[in-house]
Coordinates of C-alpha atoms and ligand atoms in Angstrom, one line a residue:
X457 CA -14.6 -16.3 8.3
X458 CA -14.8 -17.4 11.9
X459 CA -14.8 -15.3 15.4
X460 CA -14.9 -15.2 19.0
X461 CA -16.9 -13.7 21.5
X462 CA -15.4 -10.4 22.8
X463 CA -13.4 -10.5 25.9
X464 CA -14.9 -7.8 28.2
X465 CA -13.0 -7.0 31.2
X466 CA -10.0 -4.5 29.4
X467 CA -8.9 -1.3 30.6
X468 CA -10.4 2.4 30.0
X469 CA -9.0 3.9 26.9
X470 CA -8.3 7.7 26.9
X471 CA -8.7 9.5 23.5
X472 CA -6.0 12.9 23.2
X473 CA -5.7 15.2 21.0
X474 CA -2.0 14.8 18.5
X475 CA -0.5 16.2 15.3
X476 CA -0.6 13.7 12.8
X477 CA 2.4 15.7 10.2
X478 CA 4.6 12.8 11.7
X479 CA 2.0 9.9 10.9
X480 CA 1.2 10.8 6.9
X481 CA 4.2 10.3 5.2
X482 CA 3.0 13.4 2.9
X483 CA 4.0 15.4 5.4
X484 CA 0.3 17.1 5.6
X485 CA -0.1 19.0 8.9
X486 CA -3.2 17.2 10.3
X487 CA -4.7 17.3 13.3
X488 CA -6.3 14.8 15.5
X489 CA -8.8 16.0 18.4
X490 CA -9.3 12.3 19.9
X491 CA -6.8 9.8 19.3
X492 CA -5.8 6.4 20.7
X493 CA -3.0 4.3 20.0
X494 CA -4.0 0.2 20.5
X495 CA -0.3 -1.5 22.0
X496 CA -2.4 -4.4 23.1
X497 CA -5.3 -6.7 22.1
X498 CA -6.8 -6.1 25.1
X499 CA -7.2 -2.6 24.4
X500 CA -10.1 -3.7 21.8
X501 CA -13.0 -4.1 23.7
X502 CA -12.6 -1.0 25.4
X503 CA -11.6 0.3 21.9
X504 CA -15.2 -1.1 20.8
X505 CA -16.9 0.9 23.5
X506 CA -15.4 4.6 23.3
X507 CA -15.4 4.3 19.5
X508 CA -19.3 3.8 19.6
X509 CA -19.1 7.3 20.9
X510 CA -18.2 8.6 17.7
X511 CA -19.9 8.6 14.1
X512 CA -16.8 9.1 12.2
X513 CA -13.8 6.7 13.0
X514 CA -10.3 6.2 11.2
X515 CA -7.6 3.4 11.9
X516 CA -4.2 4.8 11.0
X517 CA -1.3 2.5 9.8
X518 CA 1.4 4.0 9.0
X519 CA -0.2 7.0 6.9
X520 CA 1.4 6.2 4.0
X521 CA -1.9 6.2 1.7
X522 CA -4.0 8.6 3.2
X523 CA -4.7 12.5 2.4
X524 CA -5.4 13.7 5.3
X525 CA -7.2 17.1 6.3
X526 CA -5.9 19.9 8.7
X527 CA -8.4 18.6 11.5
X528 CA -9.2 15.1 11.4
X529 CA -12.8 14.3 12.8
X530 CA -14.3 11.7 14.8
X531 CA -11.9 9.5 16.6
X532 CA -8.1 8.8 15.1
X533 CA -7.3 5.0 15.9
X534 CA -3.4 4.2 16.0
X535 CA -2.3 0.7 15.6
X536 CA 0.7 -0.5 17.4
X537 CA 0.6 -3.5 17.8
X538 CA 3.9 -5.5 17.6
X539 CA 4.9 -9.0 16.6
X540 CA 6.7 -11.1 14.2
X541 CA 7.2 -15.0 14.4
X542 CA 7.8 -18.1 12.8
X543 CA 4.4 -20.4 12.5
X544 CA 5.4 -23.1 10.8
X545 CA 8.5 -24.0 9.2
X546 CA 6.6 -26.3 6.1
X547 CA 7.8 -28.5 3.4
X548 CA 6.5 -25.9 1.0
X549 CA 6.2 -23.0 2.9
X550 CA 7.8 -20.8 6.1
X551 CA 4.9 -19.5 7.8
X552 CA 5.3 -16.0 8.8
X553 CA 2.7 -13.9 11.3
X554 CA 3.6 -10.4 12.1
X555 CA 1.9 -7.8 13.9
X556 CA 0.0 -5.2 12.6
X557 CA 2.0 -2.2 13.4
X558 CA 5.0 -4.0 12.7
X559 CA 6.6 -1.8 9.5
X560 CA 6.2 -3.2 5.9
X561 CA 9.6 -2.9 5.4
X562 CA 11.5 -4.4 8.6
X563 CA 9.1 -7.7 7.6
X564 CA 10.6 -8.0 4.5
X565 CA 14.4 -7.4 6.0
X566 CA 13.8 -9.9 8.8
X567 CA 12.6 -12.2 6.5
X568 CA 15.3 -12.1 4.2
X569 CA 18.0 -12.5 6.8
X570 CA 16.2 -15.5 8.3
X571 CA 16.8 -16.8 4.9
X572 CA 13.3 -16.6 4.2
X573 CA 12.8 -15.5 0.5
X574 CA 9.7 -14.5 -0.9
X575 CA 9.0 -10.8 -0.1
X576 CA 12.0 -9.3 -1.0
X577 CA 10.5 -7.7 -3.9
X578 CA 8.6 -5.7 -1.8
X579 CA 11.1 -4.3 0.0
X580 CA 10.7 -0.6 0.7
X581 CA 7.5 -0.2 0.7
X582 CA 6.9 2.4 3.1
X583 CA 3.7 2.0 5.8
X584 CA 3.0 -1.2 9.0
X585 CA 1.9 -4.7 8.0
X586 CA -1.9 -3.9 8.9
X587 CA -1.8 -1.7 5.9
X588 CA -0.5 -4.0 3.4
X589 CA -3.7 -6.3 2.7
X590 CA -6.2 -2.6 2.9
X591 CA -4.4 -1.5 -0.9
X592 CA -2.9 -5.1 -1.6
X593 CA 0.3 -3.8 -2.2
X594 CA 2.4 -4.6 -5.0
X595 CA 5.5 -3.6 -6.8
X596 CA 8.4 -5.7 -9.4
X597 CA 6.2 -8.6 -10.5
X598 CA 5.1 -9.7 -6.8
X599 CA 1.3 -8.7 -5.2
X600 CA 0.7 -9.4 -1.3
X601 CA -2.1 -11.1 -1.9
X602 CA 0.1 -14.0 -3.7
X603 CA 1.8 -14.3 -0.2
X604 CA -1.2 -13.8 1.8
X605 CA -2.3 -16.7 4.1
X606 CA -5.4 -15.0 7.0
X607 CA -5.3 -12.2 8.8
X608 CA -7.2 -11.3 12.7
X609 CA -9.3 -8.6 12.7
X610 CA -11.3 -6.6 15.2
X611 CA -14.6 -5.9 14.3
X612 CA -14.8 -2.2 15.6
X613 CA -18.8 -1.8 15.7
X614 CA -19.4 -5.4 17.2
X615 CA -16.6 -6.1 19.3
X616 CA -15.2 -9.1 18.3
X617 CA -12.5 -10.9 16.6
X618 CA -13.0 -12.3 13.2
X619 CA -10.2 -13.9 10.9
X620 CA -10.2 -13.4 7.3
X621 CA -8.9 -16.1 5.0
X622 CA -7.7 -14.9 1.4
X623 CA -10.7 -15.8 -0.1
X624 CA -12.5 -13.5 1.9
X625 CA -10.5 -10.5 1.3
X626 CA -11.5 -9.4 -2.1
X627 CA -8.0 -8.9 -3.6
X628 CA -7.5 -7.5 -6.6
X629 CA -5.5 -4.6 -8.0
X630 CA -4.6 -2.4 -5.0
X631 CA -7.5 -3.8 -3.7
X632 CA -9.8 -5.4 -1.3
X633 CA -12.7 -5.3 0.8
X634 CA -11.1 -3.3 3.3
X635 CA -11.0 0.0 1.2
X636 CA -14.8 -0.4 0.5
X637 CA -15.5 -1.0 4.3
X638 CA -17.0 1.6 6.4
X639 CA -14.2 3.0 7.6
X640 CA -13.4 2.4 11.1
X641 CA -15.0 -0.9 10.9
X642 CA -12.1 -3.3 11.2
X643 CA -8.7 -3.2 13.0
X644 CA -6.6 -5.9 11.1
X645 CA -4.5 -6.9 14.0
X646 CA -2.1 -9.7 12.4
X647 CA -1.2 -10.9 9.2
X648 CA -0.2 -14.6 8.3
X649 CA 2.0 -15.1 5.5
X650 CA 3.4 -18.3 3.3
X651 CA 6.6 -17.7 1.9
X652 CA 7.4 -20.6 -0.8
X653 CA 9.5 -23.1 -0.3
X654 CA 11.9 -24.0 -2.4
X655 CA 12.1 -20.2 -3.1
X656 CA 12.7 -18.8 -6.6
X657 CA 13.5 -15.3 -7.7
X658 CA 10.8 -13.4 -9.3
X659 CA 12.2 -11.1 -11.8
X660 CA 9.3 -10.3 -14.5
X661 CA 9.6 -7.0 -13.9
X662 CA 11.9 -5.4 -16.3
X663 CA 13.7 -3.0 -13.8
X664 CA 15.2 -6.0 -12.1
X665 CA 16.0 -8.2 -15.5
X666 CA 18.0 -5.2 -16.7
X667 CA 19.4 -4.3 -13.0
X668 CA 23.1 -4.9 -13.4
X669 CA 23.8 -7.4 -10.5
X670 CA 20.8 -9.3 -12.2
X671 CA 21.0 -9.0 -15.6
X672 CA 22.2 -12.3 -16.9
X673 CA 22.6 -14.4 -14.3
X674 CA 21.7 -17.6 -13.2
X675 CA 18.1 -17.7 -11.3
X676 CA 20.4 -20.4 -9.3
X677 CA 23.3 -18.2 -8.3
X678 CA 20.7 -15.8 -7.3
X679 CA 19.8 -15.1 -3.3
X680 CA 16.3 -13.7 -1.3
X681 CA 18.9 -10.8 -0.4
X682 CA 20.5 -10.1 -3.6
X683 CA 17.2 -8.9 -5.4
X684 CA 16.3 -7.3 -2.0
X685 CA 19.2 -5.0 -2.5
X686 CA 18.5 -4.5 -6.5
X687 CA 15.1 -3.7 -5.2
X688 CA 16.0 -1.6 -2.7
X689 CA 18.5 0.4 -5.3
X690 CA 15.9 0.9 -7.8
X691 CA 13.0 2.1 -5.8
X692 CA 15.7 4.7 -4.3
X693 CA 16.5 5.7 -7.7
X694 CA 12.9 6.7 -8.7
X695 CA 10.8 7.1 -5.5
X696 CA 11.8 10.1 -2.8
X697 CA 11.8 9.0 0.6
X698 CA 8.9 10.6 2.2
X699 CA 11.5 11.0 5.2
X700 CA 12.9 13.7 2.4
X701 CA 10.0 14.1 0.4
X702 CA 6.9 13.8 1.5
X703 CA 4.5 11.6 -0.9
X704 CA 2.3 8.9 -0.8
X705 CA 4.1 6.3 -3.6
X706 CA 1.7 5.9 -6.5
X707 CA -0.9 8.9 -6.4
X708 CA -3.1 7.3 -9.0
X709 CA -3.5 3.7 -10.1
X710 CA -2.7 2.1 -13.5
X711 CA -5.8 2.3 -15.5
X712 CA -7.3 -0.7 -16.9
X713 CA -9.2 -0.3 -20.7
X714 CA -10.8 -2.5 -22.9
X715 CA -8.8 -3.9 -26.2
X716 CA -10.6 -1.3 -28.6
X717 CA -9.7 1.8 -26.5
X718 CA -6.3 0.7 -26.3
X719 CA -6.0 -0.1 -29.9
X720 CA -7.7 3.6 -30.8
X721 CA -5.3 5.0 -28.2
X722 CA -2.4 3.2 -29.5
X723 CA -2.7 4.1 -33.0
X724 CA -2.8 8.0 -32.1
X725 CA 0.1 8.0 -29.4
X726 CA 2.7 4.8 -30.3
X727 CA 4.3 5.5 -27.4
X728 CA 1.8 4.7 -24.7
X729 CA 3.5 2.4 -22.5
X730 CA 0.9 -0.6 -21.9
X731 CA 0.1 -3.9 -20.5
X732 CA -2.1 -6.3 -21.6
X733 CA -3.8 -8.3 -19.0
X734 CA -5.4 -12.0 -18.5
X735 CA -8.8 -10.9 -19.4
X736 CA -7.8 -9.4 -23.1
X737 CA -8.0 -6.0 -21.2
X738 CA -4.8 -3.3 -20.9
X739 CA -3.4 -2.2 -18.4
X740 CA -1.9 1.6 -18.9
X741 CA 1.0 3.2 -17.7
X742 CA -0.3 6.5 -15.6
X743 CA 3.1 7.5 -14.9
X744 CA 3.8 7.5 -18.9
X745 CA 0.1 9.4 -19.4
X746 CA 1.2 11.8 -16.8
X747 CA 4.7 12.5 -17.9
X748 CA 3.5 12.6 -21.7
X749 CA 1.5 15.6 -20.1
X750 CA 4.0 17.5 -19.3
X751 CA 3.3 17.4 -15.7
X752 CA 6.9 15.8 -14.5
X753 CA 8.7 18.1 -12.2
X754 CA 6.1 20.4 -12.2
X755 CA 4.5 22.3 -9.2
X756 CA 1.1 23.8 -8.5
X757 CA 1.6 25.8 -5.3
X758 CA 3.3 23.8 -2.6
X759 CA 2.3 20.4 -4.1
X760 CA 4.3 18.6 -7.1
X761 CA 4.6 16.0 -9.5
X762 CA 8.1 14.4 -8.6
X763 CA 10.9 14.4 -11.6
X764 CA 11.9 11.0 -11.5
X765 CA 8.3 9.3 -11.3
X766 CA 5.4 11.0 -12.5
X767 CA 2.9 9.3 -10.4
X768 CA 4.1 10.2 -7.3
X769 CA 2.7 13.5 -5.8
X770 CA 5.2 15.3 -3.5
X771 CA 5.1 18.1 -0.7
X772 CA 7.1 20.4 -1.8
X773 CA 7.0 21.9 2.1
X774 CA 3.5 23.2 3.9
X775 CA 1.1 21.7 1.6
X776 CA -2.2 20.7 2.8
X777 CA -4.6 18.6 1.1
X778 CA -6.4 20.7 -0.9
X779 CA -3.1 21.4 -2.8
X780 CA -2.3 17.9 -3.5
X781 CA -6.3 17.4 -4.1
X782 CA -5.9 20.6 -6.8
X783 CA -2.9 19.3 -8.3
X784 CA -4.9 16.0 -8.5
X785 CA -7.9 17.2 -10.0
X786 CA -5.5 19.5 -12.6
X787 CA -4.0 16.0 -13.8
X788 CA -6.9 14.2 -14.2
X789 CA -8.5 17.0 -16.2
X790 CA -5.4 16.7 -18.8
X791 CA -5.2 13.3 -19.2
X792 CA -8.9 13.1 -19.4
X793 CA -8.7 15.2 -22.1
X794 CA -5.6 14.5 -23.9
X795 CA -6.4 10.8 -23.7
X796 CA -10.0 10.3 -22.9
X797 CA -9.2 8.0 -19.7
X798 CA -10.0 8.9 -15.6
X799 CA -7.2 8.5 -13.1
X800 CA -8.5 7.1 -9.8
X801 CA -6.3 8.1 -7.0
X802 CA -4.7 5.4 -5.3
X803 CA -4.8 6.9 -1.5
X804 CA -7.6 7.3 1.1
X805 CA -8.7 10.6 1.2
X806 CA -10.6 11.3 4.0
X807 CA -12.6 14.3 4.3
X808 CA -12.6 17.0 6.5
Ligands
EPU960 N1 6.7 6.1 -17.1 C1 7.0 7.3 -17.7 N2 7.2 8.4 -17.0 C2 7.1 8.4 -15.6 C3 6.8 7.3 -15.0 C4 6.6 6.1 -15.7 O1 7.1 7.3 -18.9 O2 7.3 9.5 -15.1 C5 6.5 4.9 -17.8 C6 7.8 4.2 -18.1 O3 7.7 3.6 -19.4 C7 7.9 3.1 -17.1 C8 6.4 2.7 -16.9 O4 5.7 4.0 -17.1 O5 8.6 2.0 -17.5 C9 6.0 2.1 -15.6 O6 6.6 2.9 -14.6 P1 7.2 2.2 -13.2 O7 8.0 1.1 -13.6 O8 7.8 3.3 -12.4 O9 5.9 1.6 -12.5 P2 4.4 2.2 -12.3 O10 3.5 1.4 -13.2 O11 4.5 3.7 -12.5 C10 3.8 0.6 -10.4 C11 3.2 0.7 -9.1 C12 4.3 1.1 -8.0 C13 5.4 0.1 -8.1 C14 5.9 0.0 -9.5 C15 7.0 -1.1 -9.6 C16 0.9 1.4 -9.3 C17 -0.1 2.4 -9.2 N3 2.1 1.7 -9.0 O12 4.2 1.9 -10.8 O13 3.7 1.1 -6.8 O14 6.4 0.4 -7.1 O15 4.9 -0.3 -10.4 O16 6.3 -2.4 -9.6 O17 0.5 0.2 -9.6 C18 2.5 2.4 -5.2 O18 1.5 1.7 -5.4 O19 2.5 3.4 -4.3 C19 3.7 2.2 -5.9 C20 4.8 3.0 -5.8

């Protein structure tokens, strides 16, 4: 980590009050007293200043992993922050730094038709690019984190701007040391990415060996933009778009046991759909555990489990959070139960 003093002179920043249905991608009707929208780095030291005003501060991406509740305390930080440019064009790597409020998903287009490969399995993924590295997002085979060069951050609290290298992140499994952070502590402001040169498809994931337009081919004939678009198929086939649909992907993550509980496990339900990971640990499917419930397509008040994915809690139309939050805590009492292992949700859920 390194940083640099704070730059002082920056203009007065005016905190409003602003619905936040728009900004969740649940759909959640939340309320914001005092929010401000950062456009400009030199917003941040006057950022630094009002926010010290506050005790309770949240940076919003692209609310696409947050619960929020009806009124949102403190003071709401928007990022918009724009960006995206070639570093580097390296032997083994294009160099790629976008800005945080850039979206996830126009970064992984852009990329793809500059002809450089290496996020396309990503594609979709709904929230800004200053979210990605808070969860370490991840989907067919491919982490961020295994992309991930540095990132700037503003260090609300003290006013200055640090950058983080990978090692200092933390990442792991939907991860880092951003969701243990106090929260409104840091503004991630850009993210630097190395996208590998020469590039090769990735295509562990058994959604895209079995896709059609994949199946069987050649990893030669194969392009960054042909598994974008079998990505972007298969995600539509199983995800709703919270444009349609509210929902936050994933509500809970996959939950990792030791060898002996899945071995017990195993031998009482064959079917449990499984992974076994480096350490001799498993990783279990939470969608299967879920579904094997009897939870998929069902519906506790407004709030639902969707039909084609059981891990992905949907607003069904004017839920708030303590619908999703009951249907939630139903779940978890089942599997726990049924199976003897806790869900963890996946999303921030910030309290009221
Ligand atoms: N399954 C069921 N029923 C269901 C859902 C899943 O039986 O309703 C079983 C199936 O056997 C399926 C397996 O579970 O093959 C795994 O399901 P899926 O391939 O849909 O992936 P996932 O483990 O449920 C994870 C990520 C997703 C990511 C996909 C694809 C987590 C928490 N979720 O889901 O990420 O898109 O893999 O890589 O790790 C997100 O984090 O928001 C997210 C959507």
């Amino acid at each position: 980590m390194s940083s640099m003093p704070p730059n002082l002179a920056s203009p007065a920043l005016v905190p409003a009050p602003v619905s936040l249905r728009e900004h969740n991608t649940l759909g959640l009707a939340a309320r914001a007293a005092h929010c401000v929208t950062i456009g400009d780095p030199a917003q941040l030291p006057a950022l630094t200043r009002l926010a010290a005003r506050y005790d309770r501060r949240l940076v919003l991406g692209g609310g696409s992993n947050v619960v929020l509740p009806p009124e949102v305390p403190g003071l709401v930080i928007r990022v918009a922050l724009p960006g995206l440019r070639l570093v580097q064009a390296r032997e083994d790597a294009w160099i790629v730094e976008a800005g945080a409020g850039h979206g996830w998903h126009d970064l992984v287009q852009a990329c793809v038709q500059n002809g450089w490969g290496g996020l396309e399995n990503l594609a979709l993924i709904p929230g800004q690019v200053g979210a990605a590295p808070v969860q370490n997002i991840g989907a067919y085979g491919l982490e961020l984190a295994e992309r991930f060069v540095q990132l700037q951050a503003w260090d609300i609290e003290q006013g200055r701007r640090v950058t983080f290298e990978a090692a200092d992140c933390g990442f792991a499994y939907r991860d880092s040391v951003f969701k243990h952070a106090r929260p409104g502590r840091w503004l991630i402001l850009s993210v630097r990415l190395a996208l590998p040169r020469p590039w090769r498809p990735l295509l562990r994931y058994p959604d895209l060996l079995e896709h059609p337009d994949l199946a069987g081919r050649d990893p030669a004939a194969l392009s960054p933009g042909r598994i974008f678009q079998a990505v972007c198929q298969v995600r539509q086939a199983k995800l709703p778009d919270p444009r349609v649909l509210g929902n936050a992907g994933s509500f809970f993550k996959n939950p990792v046991v030791d060898a002996a509980t899945h071995a017990r496990l195993r031998t009482a339900f064959p079917q449990l759909v499984s992974y076994a990971q480096p350490d001799g640990r498993y990783k279990l499917a939470a969608g299967w555990l879920i579904d094997s419930c009897g939870w998929k397509g069902r519906s506790l008040g407004p709030a639902g489990v969707h039909d084609r994915q059981a891990l992905v809690l949907v607003n069904r139309g004017g839920a708030g959070a303590h619908d999703i939050l009951a249907l939630a805590a139903a779940i978890q009492r089942e599997v726990q139960a049924r199976y003897g292992v806790a869900l963890e949700p996946e999303p921030v859920v910030v309290s009221g």
